[in-house]
Amino acid sequence: MDVTTIWSAVHHTVPLLIVVANKHIGQTIKQSDVDIVTIARVQDAEGIGSVDTVEGFTAALGDAPSLLREGCTVVIDAHIAKGYAVVMSKGMTER
């Protein structure tokens, strides 16, 4: 995600849905997390989140279609739990 992409979509009234899987892979951020929702809103997009549960994500996805039909650019900030699910970890370590 890049702010010029968001700005361009808003400026040209492009209905665009961006879901940011906010996990900071490969980054060490010692301060507070990057505020994706504020970044989106400053560009005049609809910012939804931060979402950190399946129910919250489902609700955010439920809100997005009506906003997209209105021509809005929508950014959902989905916080992903660090680490891997047990099933995935097991599959990656088996031979």
PDB file of N, CA and C in Angstrom:
ATOM      1  N   MET A   1       0.842  -1.166   0.000  1.00  0.00           N
ATOM      2  CA  MET A   1       0.000   0.000   0.000  1.00  0.00           C
ATOM      3  C   MET A   1       0.888   1.230   0.000  1.00  0.00           C
ATOM      4  N   ASP A   2       0.443   2.201  -0.741  1.00  0.00           N
ATOM      5  CA  ASP A   2       1.228   3.407  -0.901  1.00  0.00           C
ATOM      6  C   ASP A   2       0.250   4.576  -0.920  1.00  0.00           C
ATOM      7  N   VAL A   3       0.598   5.678  -0.260  1.00  0.00           N
ATOM      8  CA  VAL A   3      -0.352   6.787  -0.135  1.00  0.00           C
ATOM      9  C   VAL A   3      -0.717   7.396  -1.478  1.00  0.00           C
ATOM     10  N   THR A   4       0.184   7.340  -2.458  1.00  0.00           N
ATOM     11  CA  THR A   4      -0.177   7.896  -3.757  1.00  0.00           C
ATOM     12  C   THR A   4      -1.228   7.037  -4.455  1.00  0.00           C
ATOM     13  N   THR A   5      -1.215   5.745  -4.207  1.00  0.00           N
ATOM     14  CA  THR A   5      -2.257   4.871  -4.744  1.00  0.00           C
ATOM     15  C   THR A   5      -3.603   5.234  -4.147  1.00  0.00           C
ATOM     16  N   ILE A   6      -3.621   5.417  -2.836  1.00  0.00           N
ATOM     17  CA  ILE A   6      -4.871   5.789  -2.165  1.00  0.00           C
ATOM     18  C   ILE A   6      -5.352   7.149  -2.667  1.00  0.00           C
ATOM     19  N   TRP A   7      -4.448   8.129  -2.702  1.00  0.00           N
ATOM     20  CA  TRP A   7      -4.821   9.470  -3.153  1.00  0.00           C
ATOM     21  C   TRP A   7      -5.369   9.437  -4.572  1.00  0.00           C
ATOM     22  N   SER A   8      -4.690   8.701  -5.466  1.00  0.00           N
ATOM     23  CA  SER A   8      -5.130   8.628  -6.866  1.00  0.00           C
ATOM     24  C   SER A   8      -6.515   8.018  -6.987  1.00  0.00           C
ATOM     25  N   ALA A   9      -6.758   6.946  -6.236  1.00  0.00           N
ATOM     26  CA  ALA A   9      -8.072   6.301  -6.278  1.00  0.00           C
ATOM     27  C   ALA A   9      -9.159   7.247  -5.782  1.00  0.00           C
ATOM     28  N   VAL A  10      -8.881   7.962  -4.695  1.00  0.00           N
ATOM     29  CA  VAL A  10      -9.853   8.919  -4.157  1.00  0.00           C
ATOM     30  C   VAL A  10     -10.060  10.060  -5.151  1.00  0.00           C
ATOM     31  N   HIS A  11      -8.975  10.615  -5.645  1.00  0.00           N
ATOM     32  CA  HIS A  11      -9.026  11.766  -6.544  1.00  0.00           C
ATOM     33  C   HIS A  11      -9.801  11.457  -7.825  1.00  0.00           C
ATOM     34  N   HIS A  12      -9.674  10.233  -8.316  1.00  0.00           N
ATOM     35  CA  HIS A  12     -10.338   9.838  -9.567  1.00  0.00           C
ATOM     36  C   HIS A  12     -11.610   9.027  -9.318  1.00  0.00           C
ATOM     37  N   THR A  13     -12.069   8.996  -8.085  1.00  0.00           N
ATOM     38  CA  THR A  13     -13.291   8.281  -7.681  1.00  0.00           C
ATOM     39  C   THR A  13     -13.284   6.833  -8.159  1.00  0.00           C
ATOM     40  N   VAL A  14     -12.201   6.147  -7.866  1.00  0.00           N
ATOM     41  CA  VAL A  14     -12.069   4.732  -8.206  1.00  0.00           C
ATOM     42  C   VAL A  14     -12.486   3.910  -6.988  1.00  0.00           C
ATOM     43  N   PRO A  15     -13.544   3.108  -7.111  1.00  0.00           N
ATOM     44  CA  PRO A  15     -13.895   2.249  -5.978  1.00  0.00           C
ATOM     45  C   PRO A  15     -12.820   1.167  -5.814  1.00  0.00           C
ATOM     46  N   LEU A  16     -12.085   1.252  -4.724  1.00  0.00           N
ATOM     47  CA  LEU A  16     -10.944   0.366  -4.510  1.00  0.00           C
ATOM     48  C   LEU A  16     -10.949  -0.118  -3.073  1.00  0.00           C
ATOM     49  N   LEU A  17     -10.772  -1.420  -2.893  1.00  0.00           N
ATOM     50  CA  LEU A  17     -10.675  -2.006  -1.555  1.00  0.00           C
ATOM     51  C   LEU A  17      -9.240  -2.463  -1.343  1.00  0.00           C
ATOM     52  N   ILE A  18      -8.617  -1.955  -0.288  1.00  0.00           N
ATOM     53  CA  ILE A  18      -7.265  -2.358   0.090  1.00  0.00           C
ATOM     54  C   ILE A  18      -7.347  -2.965   1.486  1.00  0.00           C
ATOM     55  N   VAL A  19      -6.882  -4.199   1.617  1.00  0.00           N
ATOM     56  CA  VAL A  19      -6.799  -4.841   2.928  1.00  0.00           C
ATOM     57  C   VAL A  19      -5.317  -4.942   3.272  1.00  0.00           C
ATOM     58  N   VAL A  20      -4.928  -4.283   4.345  1.00  0.00           N
ATOM     59  CA  VAL A  20      -3.536  -4.297   4.774  1.00  0.00           C
ATOM     60  C   VAL A  20      -3.391  -5.369   5.854  1.00  0.00           C
ATOM     61  N   ALA A  21      -2.634  -6.428   5.540  1.00  0.00           N
ATOM     62  CA  ALA A  21      -2.333  -7.465   6.523  1.00  0.00           C
ATOM     63  C   ALA A  21      -1.198  -6.923   7.379  1.00  0.00           C
ATOM     64  N   ASN A  22      -1.549  -6.270   8.446  1.00  0.00           N
ATOM     65  CA  ASN A  22      -0.624  -5.497   9.255  1.00  0.00           C
ATOM     66  C   ASN A  22       0.088  -6.403  10.257  1.00  0.00           C
ATOM     67  N   LYS A  23       1.198  -6.984   9.805  1.00  0.00           N
ATOM     68  CA  LYS A  23       1.946  -7.914  10.655  1.00  0.00           C
ATOM     69  C   LYS A  23       3.387  -7.473  10.856  1.00  0.00           C
ATOM     70  N   HIS A  24       3.838  -6.518  10.098  1.00  0.00           N
ATOM     71  CA  HIS A  24       5.214  -6.013  10.157  1.00  0.00           C
ATOM     72  C   HIS A  24       6.224  -7.136   9.932  1.00  0.00           C
ATOM     73  N   ILE A  25       6.010  -7.930   8.911  1.00  0.00           N
ATOM     74  CA  ILE A  25       6.931  -9.027   8.600  1.00  0.00           C
ATOM     75  C   ILE A  25       8.287  -8.446   8.223  1.00  0.00           C
ATOM     76  N   GLY A  26       9.318  -8.942   8.879  1.00  0.00           N
ATOM     77  CA  GLY A  26      10.673  -8.514   8.580  1.00  0.00           C
ATOM     78  C   GLY A  26      11.024  -7.138   9.108  1.00  0.00           C
ATOM     79  N   GLN A  27      10.173  -6.582   9.948  1.00  0.00           N
ATOM     80  CA  GLN A  27      10.445  -5.264  10.505  1.00  0.00           C
ATOM     81  C   GLN A  27      10.451  -5.337  12.015  1.00  0.00           C
ATOM     82  N   THR A  28      11.245  -4.508  12.622  1.00  0.00           N
ATOM     83  CA  THR A  28      11.207  -4.358  14.070  1.00  0.00           C
ATOM     84  C   THR A  28      10.733  -2.949  14.358  1.00  0.00           C
ATOM     85  N   ILE A  29       9.526  -2.836  14.863  1.00  0.00           N
ATOM     86  CA  ILE A  29       8.976  -1.531  15.193  1.00  0.00           C
ATOM     87  C   ILE A  29       8.818  -1.496  16.706  1.00  0.00           C
ATOM     88  N   LYS A  30       9.640  -0.676  17.347  1.00  0.00           N
ATOM     89  CA  LYS A  30       9.623  -0.620  18.805  1.00  0.00           C
ATOM     90  C   LYS A  30       8.612   0.387  19.318  1.00  0.00           C
ATOM     91  N   GLN A  31       8.295   1.377  18.503  1.00  0.00           N
ATOM     92  CA  GLN A  31       7.284   2.345  18.895  1.00  0.00           C
ATOM     93  C   GLN A  31       5.910   1.754  18.590  1.00  0.00           C
ATOM     94  N   SER A  32       4.893   2.578  18.714  1.00  0.00           N
ATOM     95  CA  SER A  32       3.548   2.096  18.431  1.00  0.00           C
ATOM     96  C   SER A  32       3.410   1.740  16.952  1.00  0.00           C
ATOM     97  N   ASP A  33       2.422   0.913  16.641  1.00  0.00           N
ATOM     98  CA  ASP A  33       2.182   0.476  15.269  1.00  0.00           C
ATOM     99  C   ASP A  33       1.876   1.660  14.356  1.00  0.00           C
ATOM    100  N   VAL A  34       2.133   1.470  13.080  1.00  0.00           N
ATOM    101  CA  VAL A  34       1.791   2.465  12.072  1.00  0.00           C
ATOM    102  C   VAL A  34       0.270   2.560  12.017  1.00  0.00           C
ATOM    103  N   ASP A  35      -0.262   3.769  12.023  1.00  0.00           N
ATOM    104  CA  ASP A  35      -1.710   3.985  12.029  1.00  0.00           C
ATOM    105  C   ASP A  35      -2.227   4.039  10.594  1.00  0.00           C
ATOM    106  N   ILE A  36      -2.496   2.874  10.040  1.00  0.00           N
ATOM    107  CA  ILE A  36      -2.940   2.730   8.655  1.00  0.00           C
ATOM    108  C   ILE A  36      -4.255   3.464   8.418  1.00  0.00           C
ATOM    109  N   VAL A  37      -5.165   3.405   9.379  1.00  0.00           N
ATOM    110  CA  VAL A  37      -6.476   4.049   9.238  1.00  0.00           C
ATOM    111  C   VAL A  37      -6.317   5.559   9.085  1.00  0.00           C
ATOM    112  N   THR A  38      -5.473   6.163   9.886  1.00  0.00           N
ATOM    113  CA  THR A  38      -5.252   7.609   9.779  1.00  0.00           C
ATOM    114  C   THR A  38      -4.604   7.959   8.443  1.00  0.00           C
ATOM    115  N   ILE A  39      -3.654   7.161   8.005  1.00  0.00           N
ATOM    116  CA  ILE A  39      -3.026   7.395   6.700  1.00  0.00           C
ATOM    117  C   ILE A  39      -4.094   7.392   5.608  1.00  0.00           C
ATOM    118  N   ALA A  40      -5.013   6.429   5.656  1.00  0.00           N
ATOM    119  CA  ALA A  40      -6.096   6.356   4.663  1.00  0.00           C
ATOM    120  C   ALA A  40      -7.003   7.580   4.742  1.00  0.00           C
ATOM    121  N   ARG A  41      -7.406   7.931   5.947  1.00  0.00           N
ATOM    122  CA  ARG A  41      -8.343   9.047   6.121  1.00  0.00           C
ATOM    123  C   ARG A  41      -7.740  10.388   5.705  1.00  0.00           C
ATOM    124  N   VAL A  42      -6.455  10.581   5.930  1.00  0.00           N
ATOM    125  CA  VAL A  42      -5.796  11.822   5.518  1.00  0.00           C
ATOM    126  C   VAL A  42      -5.853  11.972   3.992  1.00  0.00           C
ATOM    127  N   GLN A  43      -5.897  10.851   3.294  1.00  0.00           N
ATOM    128  CA  GLN A  43      -6.015  10.877   1.828  1.00  0.00           C
ATOM    129  C   GLN A  43      -7.482  10.946   1.381  1.00  0.00           C
ATOM    130  N   ASP A  44      -8.422  11.096   2.334  1.00  0.00           N
ATOM    131  CA  ASP A  44      -9.874  11.146   2.094  1.00  0.00           C
ATOM    132  C   ASP A  44     -10.480   9.802   1.720  1.00  0.00           C
ATOM    133  N   ALA A  45      -9.796   8.718   2.052  1.00  0.00           N
ATOM    134  CA  ALA A  45     -10.362   7.377   1.874  1.00  0.00           C
ATOM    135  C   ALA A  45     -11.121   7.000   3.144  1.00  0.00           C
ATOM    136  N   GLU A  46     -11.901   5.947   3.043  1.00  0.00           N
ATOM    137  CA  GLU A  46     -12.581   5.396   4.212  1.00  0.00           C
ATOM    138  C   GLU A  46     -11.620   4.422   4.890  1.00  0.00           C
ATOM    139  N   GLY A  47     -11.250   4.693   6.119  1.00  0.00           N
ATOM    140  CA  GLY A  47     -10.364   3.810   6.874  1.00  0.00           C
ATOM    141  C   GLY A  47     -11.162   3.008   7.886  1.00  0.00           C
ATOM    142  N   ILE A  48     -11.008   1.691   7.853  1.00  0.00           N
ATOM    143  CA  ILE A  48     -11.724   0.806   8.781  1.00  0.00           C
ATOM    144  C   ILE A  48     -10.690   0.034   9.586  1.00  0.00           C
ATOM    145  N   GLY A  49     -10.844   0.035  10.886  1.00  0.00           N
ATOM    146  CA  GLY A  49      -9.937  -0.739  11.727  1.00  0.00           C
ATOM    147  C   GLY A  49      -9.442   0.108  12.881  1.00  0.00           C
ATOM    148  N   SER A  50      -8.508  -0.394  13.531  1.00  0.00           N
ATOM    149  CA  SER A  50      -7.753  -1.620  13.349  1.00  0.00           C
ATOM    150  C   SER A  50      -8.608  -2.836  13.729  1.00  0.00           C
ATOM    151  N   VAL A  51      -8.567  -3.834  12.893  1.00  0.00           N
ATOM    152  CA  VAL A  51      -9.354  -5.043  13.079  1.00  0.00           C
ATOM    153  C   VAL A  51      -8.409  -6.144  13.549  1.00  0.00           C
ATOM    154  N   ASP A  52      -8.758  -6.799  14.668  1.00  0.00           N
ATOM    155  CA  ASP A  52      -7.857  -7.840  15.174  1.00  0.00           C
ATOM    156  C   ASP A  52      -8.569  -9.129  15.557  1.00  0.00           C
ATOM    157  N   THR A  53      -9.829  -9.267  15.128  1.00  0.00           N
ATOM    158  CA  THR A  53     -10.557 -10.515  15.359  1.00  0.00           C
ATOM    159  C   THR A  53     -11.238 -10.929  14.058  1.00  0.00           C
ATOM    160  N   VAL A  54     -11.579 -12.205  13.971  1.00  0.00           N
ATOM    161  CA  VAL A  54     -12.307 -12.702  12.798  1.00  0.00           C
ATOM    162  C   VAL A  54     -13.648 -11.976  12.678  1.00  0.00           C
ATOM    163  N   GLU A  55     -14.317 -11.782  13.807  1.00  0.00           N
ATOM    164  CA  GLU A  55     -15.614 -11.097  13.791  1.00  0.00           C
ATOM    165  C   GLU A  55     -15.467  -9.652  13.311  1.00  0.00           C
ATOM    166  N   GLY A  56     -14.428  -8.973  13.774  1.00  0.00           N
ATOM    167  CA  GLY A  56     -14.181  -7.603  13.350  1.00  0.00           C
ATOM    168  C   GLY A  56     -13.861  -7.513  11.864  1.00  0.00           C
ATOM    169  N   PHE A  57     -13.084  -8.476  11.385  1.00  0.00           N
ATOM    170  CA  PHE A  57     -12.741  -8.500   9.965  1.00  0.00           C
ATOM    171  C   PHE A  57     -13.970  -8.784   9.118  1.00  0.00           C
ATOM    172  N   THR A  58     -14.807  -9.719   9.580  1.00  0.00           N
ATOM    173  CA  THR A  58     -16.049 -10.038   8.874  1.00  0.00           C
ATOM    174  C   THR A  58     -16.947  -8.806   8.801  1.00  0.00           C
ATOM    175  N   ALA A  59     -17.042  -8.069   9.901  1.00  0.00           N
ATOM    176  CA  ALA A  59     -17.856  -6.849   9.928  1.00  0.00           C
ATOM    177  C   ALA A  59     -17.283  -5.800   8.972  1.00  0.00           C
ATOM    178  N   ALA A  60     -15.966  -5.644   8.968  1.00  0.00           N
ATOM    179  CA  ALA A  60     -15.324  -4.672   8.077  1.00  0.00           C
ATOM    180  C   ALA A  60     -15.594  -5.019   6.615  1.00  0.00           C
ATOM    181  N   LEU A  61     -15.474  -6.302   6.279  1.00  0.00           N
ATOM    182  CA  LEU A  61     -15.770  -6.730   4.911  1.00  0.00           C
ATOM    183  C   LEU A  61     -17.250  -6.539   4.570  1.00  0.00           C
ATOM    184  N   GLY A  62     -18.103  -6.657   5.575  1.00  0.00           N
ATOM    185  CA  GLY A  62     -19.529  -6.429   5.362  1.00  0.00           C
ATOM    186  C   GLY A  62     -19.852  -4.967   5.097  1.00  0.00           C
ATOM    187  N   ASP A  63     -19.069  -4.050   5.687  1.00  0.00           N
ATOM    188  CA  ASP A  63     -19.281  -2.614   5.492  1.00  0.00           C
ATOM    189  C   ASP A  63     -18.738  -2.130   4.147  1.00  0.00           C
ATOM    190  N   ALA A  64     -17.734  -2.788   3.624  1.00  0.00           N
ATOM    191  CA  ALA A  64     -17.022  -2.307   2.440  1.00  0.00           C
ATOM    192  C   ALA A  64     -17.874  -2.221   1.169  1.00  0.00           C
ATOM    193  N   PRO A  65     -18.713  -3.217   0.828  1.00  0.00           N
ATOM    194  CA  PRO A  65     -19.424  -3.150  -0.458  1.00  0.00           C
ATOM    195  C   PRO A  65     -20.289  -1.897  -0.652  1.00  0.00           C
ATOM    196  N   SER A  66     -20.995  -1.475   0.382  1.00  0.00           N
ATOM    197  CA  SER A  66     -21.834  -0.284   0.212  1.00  0.00           C
ATOM    198  C   SER A  66     -20.973   0.955  -0.017  1.00  0.00           C
ATOM    199  N   LEU A  67     -19.824   1.039   0.634  1.00  0.00           N
ATOM    200  CA  LEU A  67     -18.910   2.162   0.429  1.00  0.00           C
ATOM    201  C   LEU A  67     -18.325   2.126  -0.985  1.00  0.00           C
ATOM    202  N   LEU A  68     -17.983   0.932  -1.458  1.00  0.00           N
ATOM    203  CA  LEU A  68     -17.445   0.782  -2.812  1.00  0.00           C
ATOM    204  C   LEU A  68     -18.482   1.177  -3.864  1.00  0.00           C
ATOM    205  N   ARG A  69     -19.746   0.807  -3.630  1.00  0.00           N
ATOM    206  CA  ARG A  69     -20.817   1.189  -4.569  1.00  0.00           C
ATOM    207  C   ARG A  69     -20.974   2.704  -4.654  1.00  0.00           C
ATOM    208  N   GLU A  70     -20.619   3.401  -3.567  1.00  0.00           N
ATOM    209  CA  GLU A  70     -20.669   4.866  -3.553  1.00  0.00           C
ATOM    210  C   GLU A  70     -19.442   5.484  -4.214  1.00  0.00           C
ATOM    211  N   GLY A  71     -18.506   4.641  -4.667  1.00  0.00           N
ATOM    212  CA  GLY A  71     -17.301   5.127  -5.324  1.00  0.00           C
ATOM    213  C   GLY A  71     -16.152   5.413  -4.379  1.00  0.00           C
ATOM    214  N   CYS A  72     -16.274   4.959  -3.138  1.00  0.00           N
ATOM    215  CA  CYS A  72     -15.236   5.233  -2.138  1.00  0.00           C
ATOM    216  C   CYS A  72     -14.035   4.301  -2.296  1.00  0.00           C
ATOM    217  N   THR A  73     -12.904   4.798  -1.851  1.00  0.00           N
ATOM    218  CA  THR A  73     -11.718   3.978  -1.669  1.00  0.00           C
ATOM    219  C   THR A  73     -11.726   3.558  -0.202  1.00  0.00           C
ATOM    220  N   VAL A  74     -11.604   2.266   0.042  1.00  0.00           N
ATOM    221  CA  VAL A  74     -11.722   1.720   1.396  1.00  0.00           C
ATOM    222  C   VAL A  74     -10.431   1.000   1.759  1.00  0.00           C
ATOM    223  N   VAL A  75      -9.905   1.325   2.942  1.00  0.00           N
ATOM    224  CA  VAL A  75      -8.698   0.668   3.447  1.00  0.00           C
ATOM    225  C   VAL A  75      -9.047   0.005   4.777  1.00  0.00           C
ATOM    226  N   ILE A  76      -8.852  -1.317   4.845  1.00  0.00           N
ATOM    227  CA  ILE A  76      -9.087  -2.068   6.085  1.00  0.00           C
ATOM    228  C   ILE A  76      -7.721  -2.418   6.679  1.00  0.00           C
ATOM    229  N   ASP A  77      -7.519  -2.021   7.932  1.00  0.00           N
ATOM    230  CA  ASP A  77      -6.286  -2.337   8.648  1.00  0.00           C
ATOM    231  C   ASP A  77      -6.527  -3.596   9.468  1.00  0.00           C
ATOM    232  N   ALA A  78      -6.058  -4.732   8.946  1.00  0.00           N
ATOM    233  CA  ALA A  78      -6.273  -6.026   9.598  1.00  0.00           C
ATOM    234  C   ALA A  78      -4.996  -6.448  10.316  1.00  0.00           C
ATOM    235  N   HIS A  79      -5.022  -6.418  11.635  1.00  0.00           N
ATOM    236  CA  HIS A  79      -3.862  -6.849  12.412  1.00  0.00           C
ATOM    237  C   HIS A  79      -3.835  -8.367  12.463  1.00  0.00           C
ATOM    238  N   ILE A  80      -2.735  -8.929  12.054  1.00  0.00           N
ATOM    239  CA  ILE A  80      -2.552 -10.376  11.995  1.00  0.00           C
ATOM    240  C   ILE A  80      -1.715 -10.792  13.193  1.00  0.00           C
ATOM    241  N   ALA A  81      -2.147 -11.859  13.861  1.00  0.00           N
ATOM    242  CA  ALA A  81      -1.398 -12.343  15.023  1.00  0.00           C
ATOM    243  C   ALA A  81       0.000 -12.766  14.598  1.00  0.00           C
ATOM    244  N   LYS A  82       0.967 -12.434  15.423  1.00  0.00           N
ATOM    245  CA  LYS A  82       2.343 -12.830  15.131  1.00  0.00           C
ATOM    246  C   LYS A  82       2.486 -14.337  15.304  1.00  0.00           C
ATOM    247  N   GLY A  83       3.391 -14.907  14.561  1.00  0.00           N
ATOM    248  CA  GLY A  83       3.616 -16.350  14.662  1.00  0.00           C
ATOM    249  C   GLY A  83       2.771 -17.110  13.656  1.00  0.00           C
ATOM    250  N   TYR A  84       2.763 -18.405  13.775  1.00  0.00           N
ATOM    251  CA  TYR A  84       2.036 -19.268  12.861  1.00  0.00           C
ATOM    252  C   TYR A  84       1.047 -20.129  13.630  1.00  0.00           C
ATOM    253  N   ALA A  85      -0.018 -20.514  12.968  1.00  0.00           N
ATOM    254  CA  ALA A  85      -0.973 -21.440  13.554  1.00  0.00           C
ATOM    255  C   ALA A  85      -0.273 -22.777  13.758  1.00  0.00           C
ATOM    256  N   VAL A  86      -0.728 -23.526  14.735  1.00  0.00           N
ATOM    257  CA  VAL A  86      -0.115 -24.818  15.057  1.00  0.00           C
ATOM    258  C   VAL A  86      -0.093 -25.729  13.841  1.00  0.00           C
ATOM    259  N   VAL A  87      -1.192 -25.787  13.105  1.00  0.00           N
ATOM    260  CA  VAL A  87      -1.268 -26.659  11.930  1.00  0.00           C
ATOM    261  C   VAL A  87      -0.222 -26.244  10.899  1.00  0.00           C
ATOM    262  N   MET A  88      -0.081 -24.944  10.683  1.00  0.00           N
ATOM    263  CA  MET A  88       0.898 -24.476   9.702  1.00  0.00           C
ATOM    264  C   MET A  88       2.320 -24.785  10.167  1.00  0.00           C
ATOM    265  N   SER A  89       2.610 -24.545  11.440  1.00  0.00           N
ATOM    266  CA  SER A  89       3.949 -24.822  11.967  1.00  0.00           C
ATOM    267  C   SER A  89       4.292 -26.291  11.819  1.00  0.00           C
ATOM    268  N   LYS A  90       3.335 -27.147  12.115  1.00  0.00           N
ATOM    269  CA  LYS A  90       3.581 -28.582  12.024  1.00  0.00           C
ATOM    270  C   LYS A  90       3.876 -28.990  10.575  1.00  0.00           C
ATOM    271  N   GLY A  91       3.112 -28.419   9.641  1.00  0.00           N
ATOM    272  CA  GLY A  91       3.305 -28.737   8.230  1.00  0.00           C
ATOM    273  C   GLY A  91       4.642 -28.262   7.703  1.00  0.00           C
ATOM    274  N   MET A  92       5.152 -27.169   8.230  1.00  0.00           N
ATOM    275  CA  MET A  92       6.426 -26.627   7.763  1.00  0.00           C
ATOM    276  C   MET A  92       7.617 -27.393   8.317  1.00  0.00           C
ATOM    277  N   THR A  93       7.415 -28.098   9.421  1.00  0.00           N
ATOM    278  CA  THR A  93       8.546 -28.776  10.049  1.00  0.00           C
ATOM    279  C   THR A  93       8.564 -30.274   9.802  1.00  0.00           C
ATOM    280  N   GLU A  94       7.493 -30.837   9.237  1.00  0.00           N
ATOM    281  CA  GLU A  94       7.481 -32.267   8.941  1.00  0.00           C
ATOM    282  C   GLU A  94       8.265 -32.556   7.669  1.00  0.00           C
ATOM    283  N   ARG A  95       8.828 -33.739   7.629  1.00  0.00           N
ATOM    284  CA  ARG A  95       9.567 -34.140   6.413  1.00  0.00           C
ATOM    285  C   ARG A  95       8.778 -35.143   5.647  1.00  0.00           C
TER     286      ARG A  95
END
